[in-house]
CSV table of C-alpha atoms in Angstrom, one decimal:
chain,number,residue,atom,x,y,z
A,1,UNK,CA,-18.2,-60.0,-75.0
A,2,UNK,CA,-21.9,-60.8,-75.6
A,3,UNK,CA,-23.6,-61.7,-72.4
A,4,UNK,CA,-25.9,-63.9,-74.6
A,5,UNK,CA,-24.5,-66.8,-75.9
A,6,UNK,CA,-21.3,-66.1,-75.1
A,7,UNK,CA,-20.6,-69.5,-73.2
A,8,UNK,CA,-21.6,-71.7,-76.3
A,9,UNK,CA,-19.4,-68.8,-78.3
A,10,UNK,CA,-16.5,-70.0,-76.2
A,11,UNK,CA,-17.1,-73.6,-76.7
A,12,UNK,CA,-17.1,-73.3,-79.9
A,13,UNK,CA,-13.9,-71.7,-80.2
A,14,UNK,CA,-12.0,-74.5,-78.5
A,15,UNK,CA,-12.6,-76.8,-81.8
A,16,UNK,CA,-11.3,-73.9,-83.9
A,17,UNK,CA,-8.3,-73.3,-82.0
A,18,UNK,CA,-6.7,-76.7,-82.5
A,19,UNK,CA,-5.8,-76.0,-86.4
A,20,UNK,CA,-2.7,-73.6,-87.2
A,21,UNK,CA,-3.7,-71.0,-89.8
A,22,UNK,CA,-1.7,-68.9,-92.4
A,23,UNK,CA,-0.9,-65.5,-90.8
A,24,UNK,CA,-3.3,-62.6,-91.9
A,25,UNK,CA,-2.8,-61.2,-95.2
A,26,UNK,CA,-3.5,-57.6,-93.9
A,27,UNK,CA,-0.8,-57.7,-91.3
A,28,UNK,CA,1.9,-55.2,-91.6
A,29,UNK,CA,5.7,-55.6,-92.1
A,30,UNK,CA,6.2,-52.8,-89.2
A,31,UNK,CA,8.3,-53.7,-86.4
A,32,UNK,CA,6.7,-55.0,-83.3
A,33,UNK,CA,9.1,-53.0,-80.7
A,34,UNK,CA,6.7,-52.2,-78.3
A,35,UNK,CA,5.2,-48.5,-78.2
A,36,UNK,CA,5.8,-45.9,-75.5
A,37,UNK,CA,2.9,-46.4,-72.4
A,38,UNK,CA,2.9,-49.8,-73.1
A,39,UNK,CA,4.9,-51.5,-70.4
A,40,UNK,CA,3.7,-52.8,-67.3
A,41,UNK,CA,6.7,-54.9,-65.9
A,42,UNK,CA,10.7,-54.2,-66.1
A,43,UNK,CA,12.5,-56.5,-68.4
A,44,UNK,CA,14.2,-59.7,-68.2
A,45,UNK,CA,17.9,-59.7,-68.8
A,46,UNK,CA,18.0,-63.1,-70.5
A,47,UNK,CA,18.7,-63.5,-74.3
A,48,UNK,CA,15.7,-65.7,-74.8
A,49,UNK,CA,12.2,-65.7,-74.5
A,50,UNK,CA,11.6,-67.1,-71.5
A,51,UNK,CA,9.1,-66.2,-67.9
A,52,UNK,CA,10.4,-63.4,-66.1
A,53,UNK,CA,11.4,-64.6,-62.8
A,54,UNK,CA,8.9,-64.3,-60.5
A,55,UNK,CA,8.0,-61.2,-58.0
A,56,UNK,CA,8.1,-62.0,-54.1
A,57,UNK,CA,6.2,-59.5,-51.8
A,58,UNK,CA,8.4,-57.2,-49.5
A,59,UNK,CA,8.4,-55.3,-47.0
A,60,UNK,CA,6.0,-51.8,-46.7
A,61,UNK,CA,8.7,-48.7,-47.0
A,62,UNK,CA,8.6,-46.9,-43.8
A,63,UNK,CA,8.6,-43.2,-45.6
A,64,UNK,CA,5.1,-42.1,-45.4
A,65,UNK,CA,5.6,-39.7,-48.6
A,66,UNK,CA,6.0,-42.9,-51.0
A,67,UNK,CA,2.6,-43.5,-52.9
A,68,UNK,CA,2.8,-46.9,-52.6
A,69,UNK,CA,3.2,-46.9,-49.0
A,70,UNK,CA,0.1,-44.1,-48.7
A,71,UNK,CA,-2.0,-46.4,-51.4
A,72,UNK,CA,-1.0,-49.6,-50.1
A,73,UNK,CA,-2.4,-48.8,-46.5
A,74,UNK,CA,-5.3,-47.9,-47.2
A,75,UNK,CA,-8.2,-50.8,-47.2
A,76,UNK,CA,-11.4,-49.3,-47.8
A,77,UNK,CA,-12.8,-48.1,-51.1
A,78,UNK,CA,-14.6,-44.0,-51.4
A,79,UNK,CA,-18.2,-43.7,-51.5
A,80,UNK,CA,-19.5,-43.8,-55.5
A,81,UNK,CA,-19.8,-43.2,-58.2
A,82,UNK,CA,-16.9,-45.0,-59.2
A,83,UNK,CA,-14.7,-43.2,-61.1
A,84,UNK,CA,-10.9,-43.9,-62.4
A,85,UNK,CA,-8.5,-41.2,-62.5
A,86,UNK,CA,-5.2,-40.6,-63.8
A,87,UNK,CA,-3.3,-43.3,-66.2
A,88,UNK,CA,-3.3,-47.0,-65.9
A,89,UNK,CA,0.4,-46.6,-64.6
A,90,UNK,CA,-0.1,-43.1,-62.3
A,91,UNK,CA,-3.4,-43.0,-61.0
A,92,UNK,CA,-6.2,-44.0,-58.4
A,93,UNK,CA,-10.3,-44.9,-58.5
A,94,UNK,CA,-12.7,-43.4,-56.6
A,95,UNK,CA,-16.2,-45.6,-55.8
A,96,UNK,CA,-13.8,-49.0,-56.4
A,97,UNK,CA,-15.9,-51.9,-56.1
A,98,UNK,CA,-14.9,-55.4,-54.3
A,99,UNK,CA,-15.0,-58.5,-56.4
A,100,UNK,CA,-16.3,-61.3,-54.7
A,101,UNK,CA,-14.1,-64.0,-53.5
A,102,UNK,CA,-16.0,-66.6,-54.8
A,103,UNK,CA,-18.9,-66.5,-57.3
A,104,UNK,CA,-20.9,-68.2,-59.5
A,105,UNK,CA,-18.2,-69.2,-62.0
A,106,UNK,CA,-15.0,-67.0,-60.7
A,107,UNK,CA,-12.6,-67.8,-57.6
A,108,UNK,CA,-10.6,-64.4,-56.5
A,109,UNK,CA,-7.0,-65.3,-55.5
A,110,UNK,CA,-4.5,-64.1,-53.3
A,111,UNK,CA,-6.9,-62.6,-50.9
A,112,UNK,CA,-4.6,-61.1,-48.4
A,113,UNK,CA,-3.2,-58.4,-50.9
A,114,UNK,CA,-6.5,-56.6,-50.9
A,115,UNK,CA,-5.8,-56.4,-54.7
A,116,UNK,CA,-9.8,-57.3,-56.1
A,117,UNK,CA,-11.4,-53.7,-56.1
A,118,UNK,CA,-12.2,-52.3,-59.7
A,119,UNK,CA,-14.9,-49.7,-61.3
A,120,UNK,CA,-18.0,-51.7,-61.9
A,121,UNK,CA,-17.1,-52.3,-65.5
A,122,UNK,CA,-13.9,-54.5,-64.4
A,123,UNK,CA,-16.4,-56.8,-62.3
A,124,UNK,CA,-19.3,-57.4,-64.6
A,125,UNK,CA,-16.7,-58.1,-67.0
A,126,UNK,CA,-14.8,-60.7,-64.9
A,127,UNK,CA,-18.0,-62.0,-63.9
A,128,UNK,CA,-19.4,-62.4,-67.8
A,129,UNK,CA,-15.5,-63.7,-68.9
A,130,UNK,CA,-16.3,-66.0,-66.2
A,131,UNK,CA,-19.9,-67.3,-67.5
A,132,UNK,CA,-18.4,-67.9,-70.7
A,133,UNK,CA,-15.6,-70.0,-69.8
A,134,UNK,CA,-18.1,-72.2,-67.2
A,135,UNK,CA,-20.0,-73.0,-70.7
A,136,UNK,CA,-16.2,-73.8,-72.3
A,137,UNK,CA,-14.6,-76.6,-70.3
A,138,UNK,CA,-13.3,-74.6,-67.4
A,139,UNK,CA,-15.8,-74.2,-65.0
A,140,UNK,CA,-15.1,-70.8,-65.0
A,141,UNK,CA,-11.9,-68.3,-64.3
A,142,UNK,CA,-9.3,-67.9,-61.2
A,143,UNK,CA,-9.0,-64.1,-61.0
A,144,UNK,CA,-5.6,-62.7,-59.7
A,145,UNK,CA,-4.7,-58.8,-59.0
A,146,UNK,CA,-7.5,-56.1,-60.0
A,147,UNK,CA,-6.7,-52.8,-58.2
A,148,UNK,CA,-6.2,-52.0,-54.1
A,149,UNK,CA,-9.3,-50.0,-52.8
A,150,UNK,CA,-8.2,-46.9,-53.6
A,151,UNK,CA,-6.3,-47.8,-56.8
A,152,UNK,CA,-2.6,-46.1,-56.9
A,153,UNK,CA,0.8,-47.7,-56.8
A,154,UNK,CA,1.4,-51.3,-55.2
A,155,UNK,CA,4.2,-52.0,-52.9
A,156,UNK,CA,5.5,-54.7,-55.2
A,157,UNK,CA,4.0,-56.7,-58.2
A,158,UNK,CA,2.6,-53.9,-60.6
A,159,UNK,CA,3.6,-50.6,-62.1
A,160,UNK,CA,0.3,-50.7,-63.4
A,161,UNK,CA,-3.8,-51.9,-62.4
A,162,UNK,CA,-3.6,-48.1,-60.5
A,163,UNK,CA,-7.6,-47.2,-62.1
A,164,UNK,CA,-9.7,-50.1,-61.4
A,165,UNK,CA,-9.2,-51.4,-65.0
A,166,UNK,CA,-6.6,-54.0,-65.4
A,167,UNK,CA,-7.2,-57.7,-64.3
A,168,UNK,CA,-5.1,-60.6,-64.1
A,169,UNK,CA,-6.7,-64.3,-65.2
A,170,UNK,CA,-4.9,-67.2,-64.5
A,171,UNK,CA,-4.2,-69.4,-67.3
A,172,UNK,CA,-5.7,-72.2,-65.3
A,173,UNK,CA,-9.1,-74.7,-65.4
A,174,UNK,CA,-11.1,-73.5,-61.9
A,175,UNK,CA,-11.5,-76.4,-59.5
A,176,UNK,CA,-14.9,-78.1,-59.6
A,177,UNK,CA,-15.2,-77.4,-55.9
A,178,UNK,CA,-14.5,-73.5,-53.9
A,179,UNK,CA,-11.1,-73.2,-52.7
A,180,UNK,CA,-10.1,-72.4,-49.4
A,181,UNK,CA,-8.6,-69.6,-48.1
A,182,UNK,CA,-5.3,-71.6,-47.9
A,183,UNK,CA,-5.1,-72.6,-50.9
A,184,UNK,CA,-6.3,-69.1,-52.7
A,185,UNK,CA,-3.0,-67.9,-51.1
A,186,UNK,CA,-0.8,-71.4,-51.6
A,187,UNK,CA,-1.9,-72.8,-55.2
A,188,UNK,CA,1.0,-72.0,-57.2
A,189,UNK,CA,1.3,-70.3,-60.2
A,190,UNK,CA,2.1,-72.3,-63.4
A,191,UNK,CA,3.7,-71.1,-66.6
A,192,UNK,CA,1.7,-72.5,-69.6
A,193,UNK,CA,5.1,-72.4,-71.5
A,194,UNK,CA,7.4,-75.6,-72.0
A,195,UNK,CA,10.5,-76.5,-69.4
A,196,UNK,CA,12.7,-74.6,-71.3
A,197,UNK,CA,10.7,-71.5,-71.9
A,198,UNK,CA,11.3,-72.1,-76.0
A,199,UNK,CA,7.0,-72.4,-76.7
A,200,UNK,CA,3.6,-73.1,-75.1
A,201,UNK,CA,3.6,-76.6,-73.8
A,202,UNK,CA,0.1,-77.7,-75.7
A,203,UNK,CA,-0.6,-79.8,-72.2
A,204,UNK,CA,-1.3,-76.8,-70.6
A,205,UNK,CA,-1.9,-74.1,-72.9
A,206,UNK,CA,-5.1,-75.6,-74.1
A,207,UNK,CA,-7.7,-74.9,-77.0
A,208,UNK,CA,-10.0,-74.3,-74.4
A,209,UNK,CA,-7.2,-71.7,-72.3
A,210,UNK,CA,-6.8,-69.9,-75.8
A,211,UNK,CA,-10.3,-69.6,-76.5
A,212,UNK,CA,-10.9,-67.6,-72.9
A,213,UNK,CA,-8.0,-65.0,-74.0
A,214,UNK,CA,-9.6,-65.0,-77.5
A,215,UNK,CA,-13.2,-64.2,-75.7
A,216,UNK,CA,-11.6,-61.8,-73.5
A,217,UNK,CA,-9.7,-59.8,-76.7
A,218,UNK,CA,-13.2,-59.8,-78.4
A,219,UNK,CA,-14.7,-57.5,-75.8
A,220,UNK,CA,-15.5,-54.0,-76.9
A,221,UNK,CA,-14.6,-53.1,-73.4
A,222,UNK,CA,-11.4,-54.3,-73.6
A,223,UNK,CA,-8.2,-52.3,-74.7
A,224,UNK,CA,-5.2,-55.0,-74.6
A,225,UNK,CA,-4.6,-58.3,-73.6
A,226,UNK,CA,-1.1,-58.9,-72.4
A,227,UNK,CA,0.7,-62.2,-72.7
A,228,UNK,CA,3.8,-63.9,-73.1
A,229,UNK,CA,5.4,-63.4,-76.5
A,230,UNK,CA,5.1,-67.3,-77.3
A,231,UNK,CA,1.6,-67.4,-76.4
A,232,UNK,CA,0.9,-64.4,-79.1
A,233,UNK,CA,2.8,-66.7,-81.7
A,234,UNK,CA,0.9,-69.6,-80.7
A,235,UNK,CA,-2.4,-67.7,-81.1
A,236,UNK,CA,-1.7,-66.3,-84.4
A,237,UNK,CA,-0.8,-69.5,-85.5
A,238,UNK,CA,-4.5,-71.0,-84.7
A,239,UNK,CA,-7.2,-71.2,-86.7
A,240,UNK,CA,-10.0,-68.4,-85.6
A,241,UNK,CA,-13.3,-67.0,-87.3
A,242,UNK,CA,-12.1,-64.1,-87.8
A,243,UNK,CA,-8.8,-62.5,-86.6
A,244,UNK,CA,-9.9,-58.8,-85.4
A,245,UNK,CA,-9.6,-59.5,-81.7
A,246,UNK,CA,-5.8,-60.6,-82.3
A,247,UNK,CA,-4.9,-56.8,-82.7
A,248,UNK,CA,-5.4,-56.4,-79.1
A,249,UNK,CA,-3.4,-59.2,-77.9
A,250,UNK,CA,0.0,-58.0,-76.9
A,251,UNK,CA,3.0,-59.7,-76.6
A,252,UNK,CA,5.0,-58.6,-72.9
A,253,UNK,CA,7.3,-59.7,-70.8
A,254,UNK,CA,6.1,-62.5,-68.6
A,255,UNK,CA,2.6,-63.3,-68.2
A,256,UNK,CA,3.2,-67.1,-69.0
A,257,UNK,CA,1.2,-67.7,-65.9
A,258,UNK,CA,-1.5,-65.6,-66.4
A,259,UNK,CA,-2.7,-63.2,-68.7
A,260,UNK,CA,-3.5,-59.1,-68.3
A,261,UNK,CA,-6.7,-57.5,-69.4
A,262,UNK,CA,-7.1,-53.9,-69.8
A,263,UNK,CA,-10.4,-52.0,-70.4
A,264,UNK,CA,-10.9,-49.3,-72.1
A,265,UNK,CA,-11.9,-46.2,-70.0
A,266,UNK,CA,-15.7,-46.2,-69.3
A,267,UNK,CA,-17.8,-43.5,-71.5
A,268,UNK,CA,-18.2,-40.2,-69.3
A,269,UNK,CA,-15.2,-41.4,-67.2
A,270,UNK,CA,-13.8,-37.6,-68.1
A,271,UNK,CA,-11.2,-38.1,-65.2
A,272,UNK,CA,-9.9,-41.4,-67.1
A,273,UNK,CA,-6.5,-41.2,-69.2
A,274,UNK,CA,-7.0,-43.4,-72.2
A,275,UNK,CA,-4.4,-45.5,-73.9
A,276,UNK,CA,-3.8,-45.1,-77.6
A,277,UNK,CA,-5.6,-47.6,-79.7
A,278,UNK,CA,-2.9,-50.4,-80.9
A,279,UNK,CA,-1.0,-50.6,-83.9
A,280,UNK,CA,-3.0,-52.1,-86.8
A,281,UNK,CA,-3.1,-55.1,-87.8
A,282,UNK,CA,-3.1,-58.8,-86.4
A,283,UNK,CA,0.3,-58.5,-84.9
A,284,UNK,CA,1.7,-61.6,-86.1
A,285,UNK,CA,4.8,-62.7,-88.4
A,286,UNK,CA,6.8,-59.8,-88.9
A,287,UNK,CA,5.5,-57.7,-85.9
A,288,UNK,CA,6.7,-60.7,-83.4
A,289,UNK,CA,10.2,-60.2,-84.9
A,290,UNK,CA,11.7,-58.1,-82.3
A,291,UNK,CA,10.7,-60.3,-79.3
A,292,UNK,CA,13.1,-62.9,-81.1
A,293,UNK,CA,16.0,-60.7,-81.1
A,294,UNK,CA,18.3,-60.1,-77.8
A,295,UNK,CA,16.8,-56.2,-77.9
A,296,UNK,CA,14.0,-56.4,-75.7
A,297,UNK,CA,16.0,-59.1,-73.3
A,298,UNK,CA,19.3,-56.5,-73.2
A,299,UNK,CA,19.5,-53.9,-70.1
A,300,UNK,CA,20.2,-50.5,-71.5
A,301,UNK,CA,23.6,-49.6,-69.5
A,302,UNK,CA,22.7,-45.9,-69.9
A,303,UNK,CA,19.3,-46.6,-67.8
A,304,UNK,CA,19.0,-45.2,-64.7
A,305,UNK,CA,16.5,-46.0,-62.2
A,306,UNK,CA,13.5,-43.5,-62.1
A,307,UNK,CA,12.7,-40.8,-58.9
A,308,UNK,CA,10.4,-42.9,-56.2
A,309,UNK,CA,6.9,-42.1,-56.9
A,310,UNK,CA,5.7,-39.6,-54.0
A,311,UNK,CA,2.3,-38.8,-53.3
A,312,UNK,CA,2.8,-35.0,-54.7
A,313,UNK,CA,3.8,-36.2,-57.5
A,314,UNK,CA,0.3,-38.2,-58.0
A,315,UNK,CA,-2.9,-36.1,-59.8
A,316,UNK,CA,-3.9,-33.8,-57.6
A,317,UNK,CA,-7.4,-35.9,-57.6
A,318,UNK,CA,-5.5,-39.2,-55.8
A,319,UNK,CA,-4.1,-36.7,-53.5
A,320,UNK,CA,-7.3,-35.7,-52.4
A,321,UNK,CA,-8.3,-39.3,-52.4
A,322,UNK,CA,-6.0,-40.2,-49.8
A,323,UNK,CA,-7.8,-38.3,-47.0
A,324,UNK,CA,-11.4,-39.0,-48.0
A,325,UNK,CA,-13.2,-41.4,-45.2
A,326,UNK,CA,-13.8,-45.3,-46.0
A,327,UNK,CA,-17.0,-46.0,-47.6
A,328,UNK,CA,-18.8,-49.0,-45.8
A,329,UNK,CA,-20.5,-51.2,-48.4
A,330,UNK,CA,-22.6,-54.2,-47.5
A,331,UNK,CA,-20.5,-57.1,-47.4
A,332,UNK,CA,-20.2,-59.6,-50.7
A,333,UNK,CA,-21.8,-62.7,-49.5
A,334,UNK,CA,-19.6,-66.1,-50.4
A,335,UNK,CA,-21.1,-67.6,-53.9
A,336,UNK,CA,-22.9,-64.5,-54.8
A,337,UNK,CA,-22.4,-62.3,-57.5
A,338,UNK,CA,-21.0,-58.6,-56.5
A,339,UNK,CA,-23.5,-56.1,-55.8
A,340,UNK,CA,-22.8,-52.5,-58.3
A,341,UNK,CA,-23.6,-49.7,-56.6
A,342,UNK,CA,-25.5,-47.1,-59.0
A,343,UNK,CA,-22.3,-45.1,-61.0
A,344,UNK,CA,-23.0,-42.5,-64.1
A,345,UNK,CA,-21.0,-44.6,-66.2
């Protein structure tokens, strides 16, 4: 994303959008099954593509050896630098940084899951995704689950946003005025898809909604954008100035609500576990295939349910994380953008 220009950028886009386009001739005819590492969320047992249903909190497991119950109970971030470790789906973030709850074009939600800490790089982008889309039509973004202070496992909702890198964007305009605390928990999520979960319902998955994922896939800090698989079809059928940033857009299960963004590691983040680059090519026609086939919505009856993740099993670097003392940043003022502490990245 280009901090410079990039709100007119975006507005732009939302004109282009509206026209379908012919897929890219440089696509390939490879499947599009989804490569190992890729997952974040368990599949949905239906035959069509439709929202997985959706995740309720429970309770906190009482056994203390659990990750998720360590992780999860822990509400203050490490002193800096900030620095991720492990992989996206097994790993922590030291120096974690608190987005605010409400800036100048961003509204955090779901405050009481203590889920908007990432490294720095997750928050300046948010906060420059955010600028763009106040310049296109949506007065900026609502911003869902980042990463708890320390990073690691969540008790429900996630197998992933462990590092400080992933970030969940609601698919949504941002109210003209701030929200209340209320209604950051209340508002309700709302699929962008039709009643029937067959397509995007064009009412709400707007030229103006596809030009803030298209903004957010053209970031050079960005590794993958995950969405439903109908919303990939419906953005490789649009009309863009190019078609580059579609590589990154990755068909998943779910995310009809709200689409997941995944940064690349930060450079000299040695403690960081990248994620392979993804397959080339647009990923359109013949690469949506297998999301239209029962495959992906059919449970394995050979699967078995994986050991629960215990804290020895972490990198020995979250383990030590665990029993480091809270760091006690200057609060985030309301309607101010977050301060970055200084970080070698």
């Amino acid at each position: 994303m280009r901090p410079r220009g990039a709100a007119a950028a975006l507005a732009l886009l939302v004109t282009l959008a509206v026209a379908p386009a012919a897929r890219s001739a440089d696509a390939p005819a490879a499947t599009g099954t989804p490569r190992a590492g890729e997952g974040i969320v368990v599949a949905d047992s239906r035959a069509k593509v439709k929202p997985v249903a959706r995740t309720t909190a429970r309770k906190a497991d009482p056994d203390p050896s659990l990750a998720k119950v360590r992780f999860a109970a822990v509400t203050g971030p490490t002193a800096p630098p900030a620095e991720p470790l492990g992989r996206y789906g097994k790993g922590c973030i030291a120096g974690a940084v608190q987005l605010a709850a409400e800036g100048a074009h961003h509204s955090a939600m779901r405050l009481s899951r203590g889920r908007r800490w990432g490294h720095p790089a997750t928050i300046a982008f948010v906060e420059d995704l955010a600028a763009a889309a106040a310049g296109g039509g949506l007065n900026g973004i609502l911003v869902g689950d980042i990463s708890q202070a320390r990073g690691g496992p969540m008790l429900f909702g996630h197998s992933s946003h462990q590092v400080g890198l992933d970030v969940d964007i609601w698919y949504a305009r941002r109210p003209e005025t701030p929200l209340t605390d209320e209604e950051r928990e209340t508002r309700p999520f709302e699929s962008v898809l039709n009643a029937d979960g067959t397509t995007v319902d064009p009412a709400k998955f707007t030229p103006e909604i596809a030009a803030l994922v298209r903004e957010a896939a053209s970031d050079r800090r960005v590794a993958r954008v995950f969405v439903h698989p109908h919303i990939k079809k419906a953005m490789c059928a649009m009309s863009w100035p190019h078609r580059r940033f579609l590589r990154r857009i990755r068909p998943w299960y779910g995310h009809d609500e709200h689409f997941h963004v995944r940064l690349k590691c930060p450079r000299g983040a040695r403690g960081c576990d990248p994620q392979p680059d993804p397959p080339k090519g647009d990923g359109c026609g013949a690469d949506l295939d297998y999301w239209y086939t029962p495959a992906p919505w059919t449970p394995d009856p050979k699967a078995r349910p994986g050991e629960p993740l215990t804290v020895e099993r972490m990198p020995p670097a979250c383990q030590r994380l665990l029993d480091e003392p809270d760091y006690a940043a200057a609060p985030v003022p309301t309607g101010q953008l977050t301060p970055v502490p200084p970080s070698p990245q």
